[in-house]
Coordinates of C-alpha atoms in Angstrom, one line a residue:
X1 CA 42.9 0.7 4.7
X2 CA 40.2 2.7 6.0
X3 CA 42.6 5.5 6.6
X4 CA 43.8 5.5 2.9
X5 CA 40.2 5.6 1.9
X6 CA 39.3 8.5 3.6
X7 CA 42.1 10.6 2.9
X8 CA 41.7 9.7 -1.2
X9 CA 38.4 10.4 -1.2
X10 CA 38.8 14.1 0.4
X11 CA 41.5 14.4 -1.8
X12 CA 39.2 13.9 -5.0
X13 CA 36.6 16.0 -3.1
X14 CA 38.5 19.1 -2.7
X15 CA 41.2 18.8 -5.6
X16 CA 39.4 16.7 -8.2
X17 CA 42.4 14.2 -8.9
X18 CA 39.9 11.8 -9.5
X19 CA 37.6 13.4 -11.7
X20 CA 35.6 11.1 -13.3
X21 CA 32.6 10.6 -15.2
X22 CA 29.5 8.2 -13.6
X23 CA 26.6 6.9 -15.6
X24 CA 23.9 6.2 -12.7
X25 CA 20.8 4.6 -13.9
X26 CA 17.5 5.0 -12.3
X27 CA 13.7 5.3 -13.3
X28 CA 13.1 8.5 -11.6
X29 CA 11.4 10.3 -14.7
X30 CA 8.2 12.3 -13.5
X31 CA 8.3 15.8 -13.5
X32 CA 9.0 16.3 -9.5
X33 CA 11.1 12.9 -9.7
X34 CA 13.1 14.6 -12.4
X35 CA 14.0 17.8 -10.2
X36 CA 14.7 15.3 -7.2
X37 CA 17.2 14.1 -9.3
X38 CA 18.9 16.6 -10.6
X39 CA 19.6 17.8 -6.8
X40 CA 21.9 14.9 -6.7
X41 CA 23.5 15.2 -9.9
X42 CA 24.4 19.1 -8.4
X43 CA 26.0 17.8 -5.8
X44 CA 28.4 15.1 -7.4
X45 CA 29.1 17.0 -10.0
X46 CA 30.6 19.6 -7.2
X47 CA 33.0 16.9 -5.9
X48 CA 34.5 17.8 -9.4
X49 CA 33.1 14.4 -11.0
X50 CA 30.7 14.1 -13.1
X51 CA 27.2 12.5 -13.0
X52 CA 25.8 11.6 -16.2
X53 CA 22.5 10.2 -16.0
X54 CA 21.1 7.2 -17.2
X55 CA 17.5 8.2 -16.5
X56 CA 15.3 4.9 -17.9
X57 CA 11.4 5.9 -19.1
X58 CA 8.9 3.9 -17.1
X59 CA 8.3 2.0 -13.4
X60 CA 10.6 0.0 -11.9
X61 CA 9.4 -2.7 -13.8
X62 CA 10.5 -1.3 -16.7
X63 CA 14.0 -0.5 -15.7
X64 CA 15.0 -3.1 -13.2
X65 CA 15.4 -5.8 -16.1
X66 CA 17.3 -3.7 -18.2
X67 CA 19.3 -2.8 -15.1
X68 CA 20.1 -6.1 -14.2
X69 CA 21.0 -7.5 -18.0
X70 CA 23.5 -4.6 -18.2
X71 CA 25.1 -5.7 -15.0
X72 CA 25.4 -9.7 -15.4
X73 CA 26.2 -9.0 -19.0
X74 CA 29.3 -7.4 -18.0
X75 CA 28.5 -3.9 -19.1
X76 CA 27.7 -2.5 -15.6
X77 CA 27.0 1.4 -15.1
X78 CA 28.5 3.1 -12.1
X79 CA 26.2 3.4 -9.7
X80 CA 22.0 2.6 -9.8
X81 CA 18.6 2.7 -7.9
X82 CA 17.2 -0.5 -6.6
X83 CA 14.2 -0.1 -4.4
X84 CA 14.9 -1.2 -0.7
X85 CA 14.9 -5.3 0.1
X86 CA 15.5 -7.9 -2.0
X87 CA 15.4 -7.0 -5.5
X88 CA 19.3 -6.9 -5.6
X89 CA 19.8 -9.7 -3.7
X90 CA 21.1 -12.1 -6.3
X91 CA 23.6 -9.5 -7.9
X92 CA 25.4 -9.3 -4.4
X93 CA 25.0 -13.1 -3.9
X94 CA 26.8 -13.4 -7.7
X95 CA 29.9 -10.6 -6.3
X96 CA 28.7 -8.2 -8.9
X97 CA 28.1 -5.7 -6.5
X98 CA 31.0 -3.9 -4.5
X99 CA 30.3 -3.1 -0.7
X100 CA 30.6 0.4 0.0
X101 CA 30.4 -1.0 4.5
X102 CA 33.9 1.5 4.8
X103 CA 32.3 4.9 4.0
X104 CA 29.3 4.3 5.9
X105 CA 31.7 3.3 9.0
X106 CA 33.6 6.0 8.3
X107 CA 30.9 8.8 8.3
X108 CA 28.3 7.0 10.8
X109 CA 25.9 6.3 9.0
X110 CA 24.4 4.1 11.8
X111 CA 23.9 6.5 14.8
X112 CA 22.2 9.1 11.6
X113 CA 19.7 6.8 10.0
X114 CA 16.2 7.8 10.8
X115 CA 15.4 3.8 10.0
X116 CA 17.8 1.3 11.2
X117 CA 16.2 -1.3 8.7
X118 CA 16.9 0.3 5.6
X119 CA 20.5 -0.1 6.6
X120 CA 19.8 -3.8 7.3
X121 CA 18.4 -4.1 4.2
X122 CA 21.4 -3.0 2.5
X123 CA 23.8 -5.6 4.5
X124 CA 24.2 -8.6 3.6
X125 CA 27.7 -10.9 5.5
X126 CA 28.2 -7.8 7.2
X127 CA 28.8 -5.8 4.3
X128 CA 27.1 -2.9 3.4
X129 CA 26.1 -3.3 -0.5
X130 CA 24.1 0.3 -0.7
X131 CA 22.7 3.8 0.3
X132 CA 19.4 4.3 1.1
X133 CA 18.3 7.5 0.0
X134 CA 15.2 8.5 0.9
X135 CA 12.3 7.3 3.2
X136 CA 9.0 6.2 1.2
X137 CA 5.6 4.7 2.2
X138 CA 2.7 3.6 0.5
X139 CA -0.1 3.9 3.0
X140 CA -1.4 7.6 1.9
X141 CA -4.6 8.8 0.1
X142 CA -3.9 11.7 -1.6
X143 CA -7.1 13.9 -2.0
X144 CA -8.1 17.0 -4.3
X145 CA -9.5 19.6 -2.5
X146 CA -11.5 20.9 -5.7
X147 CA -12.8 18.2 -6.4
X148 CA -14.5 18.0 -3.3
X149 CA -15.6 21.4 -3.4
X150 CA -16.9 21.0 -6.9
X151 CA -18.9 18.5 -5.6
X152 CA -20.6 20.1 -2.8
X153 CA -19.4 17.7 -0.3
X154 CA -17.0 17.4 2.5
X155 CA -13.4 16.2 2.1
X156 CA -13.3 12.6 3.7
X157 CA -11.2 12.0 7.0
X158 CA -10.8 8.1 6.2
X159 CA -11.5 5.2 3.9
X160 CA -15.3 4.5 4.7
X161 CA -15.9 8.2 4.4
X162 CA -14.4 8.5 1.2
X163 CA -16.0 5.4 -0.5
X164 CA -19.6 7.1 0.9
X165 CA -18.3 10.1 -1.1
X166 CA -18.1 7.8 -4.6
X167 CA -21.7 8.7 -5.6
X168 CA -21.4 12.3 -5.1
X169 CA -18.1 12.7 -6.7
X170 CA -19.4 10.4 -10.4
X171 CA -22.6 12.8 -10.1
X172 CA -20.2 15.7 -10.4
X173 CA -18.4 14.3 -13.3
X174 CA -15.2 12.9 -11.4
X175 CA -13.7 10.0 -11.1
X176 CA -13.7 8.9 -7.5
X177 CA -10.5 7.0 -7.4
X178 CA -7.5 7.7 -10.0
X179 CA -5.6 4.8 -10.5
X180 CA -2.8 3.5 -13.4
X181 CA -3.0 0.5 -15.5
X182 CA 0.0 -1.3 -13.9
X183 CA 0.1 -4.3 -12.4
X184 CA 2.3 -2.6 -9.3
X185 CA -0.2 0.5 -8.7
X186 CA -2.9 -2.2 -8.2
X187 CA -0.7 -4.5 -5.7
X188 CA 0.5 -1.1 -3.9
X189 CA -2.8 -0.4 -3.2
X190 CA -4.2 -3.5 -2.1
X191 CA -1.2 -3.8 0.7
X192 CA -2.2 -0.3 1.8
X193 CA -5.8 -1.7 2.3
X194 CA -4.1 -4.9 4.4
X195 CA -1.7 -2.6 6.9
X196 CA -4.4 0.4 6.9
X197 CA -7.6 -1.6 7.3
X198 CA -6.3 -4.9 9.1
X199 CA -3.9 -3.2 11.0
X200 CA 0.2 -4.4 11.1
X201 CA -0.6 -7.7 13.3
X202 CA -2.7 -8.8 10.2
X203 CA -0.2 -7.1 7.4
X204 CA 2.9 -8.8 9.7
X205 CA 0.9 -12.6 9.4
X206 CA 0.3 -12.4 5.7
X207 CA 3.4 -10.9 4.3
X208 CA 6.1 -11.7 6.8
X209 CA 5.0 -14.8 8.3
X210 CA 3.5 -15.9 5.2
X211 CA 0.6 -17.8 6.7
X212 CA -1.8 -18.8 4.3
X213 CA -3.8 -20.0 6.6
X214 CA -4.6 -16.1 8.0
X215 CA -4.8 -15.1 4.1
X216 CA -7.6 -17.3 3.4
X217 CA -9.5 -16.6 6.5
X218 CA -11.9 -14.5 8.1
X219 CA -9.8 -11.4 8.5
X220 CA -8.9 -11.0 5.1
X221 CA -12.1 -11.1 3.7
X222 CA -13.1 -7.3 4.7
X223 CA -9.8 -6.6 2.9
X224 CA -10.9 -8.0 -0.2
X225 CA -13.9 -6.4 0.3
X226 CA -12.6 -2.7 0.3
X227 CA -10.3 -4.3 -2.2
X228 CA -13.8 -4.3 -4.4
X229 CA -15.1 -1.1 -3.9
X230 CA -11.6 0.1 -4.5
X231 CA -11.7 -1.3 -7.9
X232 CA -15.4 0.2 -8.7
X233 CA -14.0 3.9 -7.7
X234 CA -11.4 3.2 -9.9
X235 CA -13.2 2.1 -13.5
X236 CA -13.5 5.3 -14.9
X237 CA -9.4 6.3 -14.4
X238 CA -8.3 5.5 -17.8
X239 CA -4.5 6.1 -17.3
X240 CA -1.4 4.2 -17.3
X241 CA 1.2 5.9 -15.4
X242 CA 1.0 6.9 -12.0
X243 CA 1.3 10.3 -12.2
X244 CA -0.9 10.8 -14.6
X245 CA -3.2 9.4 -12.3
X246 CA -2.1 12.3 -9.6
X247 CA -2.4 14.9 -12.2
X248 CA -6.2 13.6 -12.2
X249 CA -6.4 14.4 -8.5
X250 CA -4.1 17.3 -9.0
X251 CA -6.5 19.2 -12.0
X252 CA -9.6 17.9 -9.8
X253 CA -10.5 15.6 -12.0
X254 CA -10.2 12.8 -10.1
X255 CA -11.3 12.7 -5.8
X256 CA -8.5 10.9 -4.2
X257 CA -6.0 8.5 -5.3
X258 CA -3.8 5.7 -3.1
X259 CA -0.3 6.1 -3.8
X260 CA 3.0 6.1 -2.1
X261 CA 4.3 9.9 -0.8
X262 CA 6.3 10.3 -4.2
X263 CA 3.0 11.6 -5.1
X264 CA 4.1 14.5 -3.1
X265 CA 6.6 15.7 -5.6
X266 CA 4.0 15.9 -8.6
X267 CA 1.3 18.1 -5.9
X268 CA 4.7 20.3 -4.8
X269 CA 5.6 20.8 -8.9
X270 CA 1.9 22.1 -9.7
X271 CA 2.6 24.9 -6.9
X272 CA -0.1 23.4 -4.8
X273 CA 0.0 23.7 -1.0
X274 CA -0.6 20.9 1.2
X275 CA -3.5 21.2 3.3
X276 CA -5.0 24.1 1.4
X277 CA -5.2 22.4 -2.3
X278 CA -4.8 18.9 -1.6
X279 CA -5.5 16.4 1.8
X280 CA -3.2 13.9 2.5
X281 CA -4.8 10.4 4.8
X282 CA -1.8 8.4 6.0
X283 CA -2.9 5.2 6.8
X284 CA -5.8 5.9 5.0
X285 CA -6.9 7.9 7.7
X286 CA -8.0 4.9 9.7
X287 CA -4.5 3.4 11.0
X288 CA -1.6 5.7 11.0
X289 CA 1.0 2.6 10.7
X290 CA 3.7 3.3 7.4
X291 CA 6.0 0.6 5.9
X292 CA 9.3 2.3 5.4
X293 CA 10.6 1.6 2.0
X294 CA 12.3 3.4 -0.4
X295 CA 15.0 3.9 -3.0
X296 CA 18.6 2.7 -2.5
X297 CA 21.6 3.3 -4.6
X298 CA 24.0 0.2 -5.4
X299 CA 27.2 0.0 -7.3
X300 CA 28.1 -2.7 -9.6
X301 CA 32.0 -3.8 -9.2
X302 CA 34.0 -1.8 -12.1
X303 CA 37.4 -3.0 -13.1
X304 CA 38.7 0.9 -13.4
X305 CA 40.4 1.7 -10.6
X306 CA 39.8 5.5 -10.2
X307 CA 35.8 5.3 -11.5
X308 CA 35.8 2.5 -8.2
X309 CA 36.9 5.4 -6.1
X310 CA 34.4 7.8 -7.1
X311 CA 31.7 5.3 -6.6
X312 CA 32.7 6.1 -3.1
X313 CA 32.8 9.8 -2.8
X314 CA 29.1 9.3 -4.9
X315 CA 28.0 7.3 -1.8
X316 CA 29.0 10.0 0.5
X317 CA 27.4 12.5 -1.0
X318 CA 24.2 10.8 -1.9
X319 CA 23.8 10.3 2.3
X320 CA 25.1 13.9 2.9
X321 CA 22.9 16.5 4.8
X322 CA 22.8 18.9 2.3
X323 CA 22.2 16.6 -0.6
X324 CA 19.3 14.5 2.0
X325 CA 17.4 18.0 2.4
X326 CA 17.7 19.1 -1.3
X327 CA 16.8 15.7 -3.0
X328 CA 13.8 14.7 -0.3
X329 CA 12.2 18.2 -0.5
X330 CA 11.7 18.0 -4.0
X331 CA 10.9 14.5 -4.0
X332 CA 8.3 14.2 -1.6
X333 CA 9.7 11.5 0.3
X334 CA 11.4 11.7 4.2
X335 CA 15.0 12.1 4.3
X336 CA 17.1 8.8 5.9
X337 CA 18.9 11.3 8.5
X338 CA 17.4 12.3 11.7
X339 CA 20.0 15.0 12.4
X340 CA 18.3 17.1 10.1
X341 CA 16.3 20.5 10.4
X342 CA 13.4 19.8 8.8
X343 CA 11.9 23.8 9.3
X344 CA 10.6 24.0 6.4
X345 CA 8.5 20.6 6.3
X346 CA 4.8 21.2 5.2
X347 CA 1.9 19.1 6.8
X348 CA 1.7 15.6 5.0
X349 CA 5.6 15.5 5.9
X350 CA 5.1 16.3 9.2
X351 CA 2.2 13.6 9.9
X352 CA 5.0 10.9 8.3
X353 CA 7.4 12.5 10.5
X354 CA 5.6 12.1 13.6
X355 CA 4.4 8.5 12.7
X356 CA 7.9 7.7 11.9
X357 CA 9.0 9.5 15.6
X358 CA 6.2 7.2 17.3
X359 CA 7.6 4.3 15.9
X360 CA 4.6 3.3 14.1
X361 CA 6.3 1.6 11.7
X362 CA 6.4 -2.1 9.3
X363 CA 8.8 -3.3 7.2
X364 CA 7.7 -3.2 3.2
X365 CA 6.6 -6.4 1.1
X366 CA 9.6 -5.6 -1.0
X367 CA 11.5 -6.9 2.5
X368 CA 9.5 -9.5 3.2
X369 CA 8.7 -11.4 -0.4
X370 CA 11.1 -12.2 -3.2
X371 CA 10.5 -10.5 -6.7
X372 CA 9.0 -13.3 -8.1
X373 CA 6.0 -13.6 -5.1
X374 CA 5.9 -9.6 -5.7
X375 CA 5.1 -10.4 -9.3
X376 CA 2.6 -12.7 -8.6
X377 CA 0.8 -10.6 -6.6
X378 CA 0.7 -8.2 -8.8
X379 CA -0.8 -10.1 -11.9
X380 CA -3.2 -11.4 -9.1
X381 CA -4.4 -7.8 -8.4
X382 CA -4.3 -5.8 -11.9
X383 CA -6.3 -9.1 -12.9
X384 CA -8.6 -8.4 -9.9
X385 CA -9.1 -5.0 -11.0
X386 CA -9.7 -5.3 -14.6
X387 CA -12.0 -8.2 -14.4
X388 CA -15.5 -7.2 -13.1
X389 CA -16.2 -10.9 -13.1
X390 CA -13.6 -12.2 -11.1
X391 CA -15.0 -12.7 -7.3
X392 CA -13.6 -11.1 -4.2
X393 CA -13.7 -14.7 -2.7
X394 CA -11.7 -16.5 -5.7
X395 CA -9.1 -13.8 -5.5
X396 CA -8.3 -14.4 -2.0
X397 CA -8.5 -18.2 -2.6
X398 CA -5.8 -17.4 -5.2
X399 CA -3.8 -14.6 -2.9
X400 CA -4.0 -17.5 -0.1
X401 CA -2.1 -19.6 -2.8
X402 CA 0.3 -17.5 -3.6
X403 CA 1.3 -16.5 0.1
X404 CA 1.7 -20.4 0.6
X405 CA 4.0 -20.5 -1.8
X406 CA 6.2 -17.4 -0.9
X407 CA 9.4 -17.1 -0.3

């Protein structure tokens, strides 16, 4: 079977017998996310199929619900972008989902990936339901040079310097901390506060072993803490989306922002260089731990016979070398290969590379909680953020709650 498989799927590569047309959905819409994109959409389309793109304006947020109602409606698209962990977990459960396990075995996938986990997080019966496609973490403070310089002071090397620096930078006329209205930007950063301040033997008893106990104790409360200075640096960043709240850091409008290293792609599209115009703090400069999530593509289980096929030469492609380095260098993110020559890296990639190398490494809350703990969370903390009057201590009484209840 495995035979046929790989012999039809060169066949289509080199010939095009199977030329076909795939709608793959996704929410990667921001200007560097947009020329990721299109590196992919190159590729496929040089199999001799086609990749149209179902591009969806917004977060994930946005898009996963409309992703999902397409799918158990029974009008499913090709091929689309789930983050890593559980967010697809019932559409595999259900059999909407078609494993793609003999392409990976195929191509060994296993001995390349930079991150066994993501692969793990893709398996589910010891099938393998999609690709991982790119490496991302959340744990990075992204930091304007001019902004700095406009201010007369130093660029911070780690979280307590760069809260010192909040006075100087509002005096200047900048907002310390950019930061979007959505509920996810808000619970992003406050589990880059956990892992980067707490360190991963705290981040690994809260959101893996769920133990309330730990989130309504001692430890947590110089999380919350920093959790409400974070939300004072942040009152002045009147934007939604999170790159407009890069473009803030990126104009030097704004001093520093927490984000994950898709950032990168918005700093790399404004022709700025890393190190030179912007500073990038993994681990908040303080613990150079990363969770490794990411994006993954899935494919819903089509009734047409020869578009099934080219979801397979799609999966190849999507984990290919040549597609890795294109799509990852213009995203921002680190490619899910290790065998790859990574010459042309800059400096925040490198310091993500050599955490990654070291092993200092977590699993993300996406592959820890369930969507629905994820969402609570996330009211939790854009609540938290908005509301000036609601106490460090009752939030974590409430977070302490929620991690109780987790599943």
């Amino acid at each position: 079977m495995r035979m046929m498989l790989a012999a039809s799927t060169a066949i289509g590569i080199a010939g095009g017998a199977w030329a076909e047309d795939l709608e793959i959905t996704h929410w990667w819409t921001s200007g560097g996310e947009a020329a990721a994109v299109a590196e992919f959409a190159k590729a496929f389309d040089a199999t001799g199929n086609k990749w149209v793109d179902g591009a969806i304006a917004g977060s994930g947020n946005t898009a996963r619900p409309i992703m999902i109602s397409r799918i158990t409606g029974g009008d499913p698209m090709a091929a689309t972008q789930f983050n890593h962990g559980r967010q697809a977990e019932e559409l595999v459960e259900a059999g909407l989902m078609r494993p793609i396990t003999e392409v990976a075995e195929a191509e060994g996938w296993a001995n390349a990936i930079a991150a066994p986990g993501l692969l793990e997080s893709c398996t589910l019966d010891d099938e393998l339901y999609c690709v991982p496609v790119n490496i991302h973490s959340w744990q990075w403070l992204w930091l304007s040079n001019k902004a700095y310089e406009e201010a007369g002071i130093p660029v911070p090397k780690n979280w307590a310097e760069f809260v010192a620096s909040g006075p100087k930078l509002q005096e200047a006329g900048k907002v310390p901390l950019a930061m979007g209205k959505q509920p996810w930007q808000a619970a992003g950063a406050f589990k880059v506060l956990v892992l980067s301040l707490g360190g991963p033997e705290l981040y690994t008893k809260v959101y893996d072993e769920k133990d309330s106990e730990v989130a309504a104790g001692a430890d947590m409360i110089p999380i919350w803490q920093a959790a409400d200075e974070m939300r004072k640096l942040a009152a002045g960043s009147n934007v939604q989306e999170w790159n407009q709240a890069t473009n803030l850091v990126i104009t030097g409008q704004a001093g520093g922002q927490i984000m994950g290293d898709w950032a990168q792609g918005e700093f790399q599209m404004a022709n700025q260089v890393a190190g030179t115009d912007y500073t990038c703090l993994p681990g908040l400069g303080d613990q150079p731990y990363l969770s490794t999530a990411g994006d993954a593509i899935y494919f819903p289980l089509l009734s047409d016979d020869a578009k099934s096929a080219a979801q397979l030469e799609l999966a190849s492609v999507l984990f290919s070398s040549e597609a890795q380095l294109a799509f990852n260098a213009k995203k921002g993110s680190l490619p899910v290969r290790k065998d790859l020559d990574l010459a042309e890296a800059n400096d925040c990639m490198r310091q993500g590379l050599d955490i990654l190398a070291k092993g200092n490494i977590v699993a993300d809350t996406d592959q820890l909680i369930s969507p629905d703990t994820n969402t609570q969370i996330q009211d939790l903390m854009i609540q938290f953020v908005s509301d000036m009057n609601m106490t460090p201590e009752d939030a974590q009484a409430r977070f302490a709650e929620i991690i109780a209840d987790a599943d």
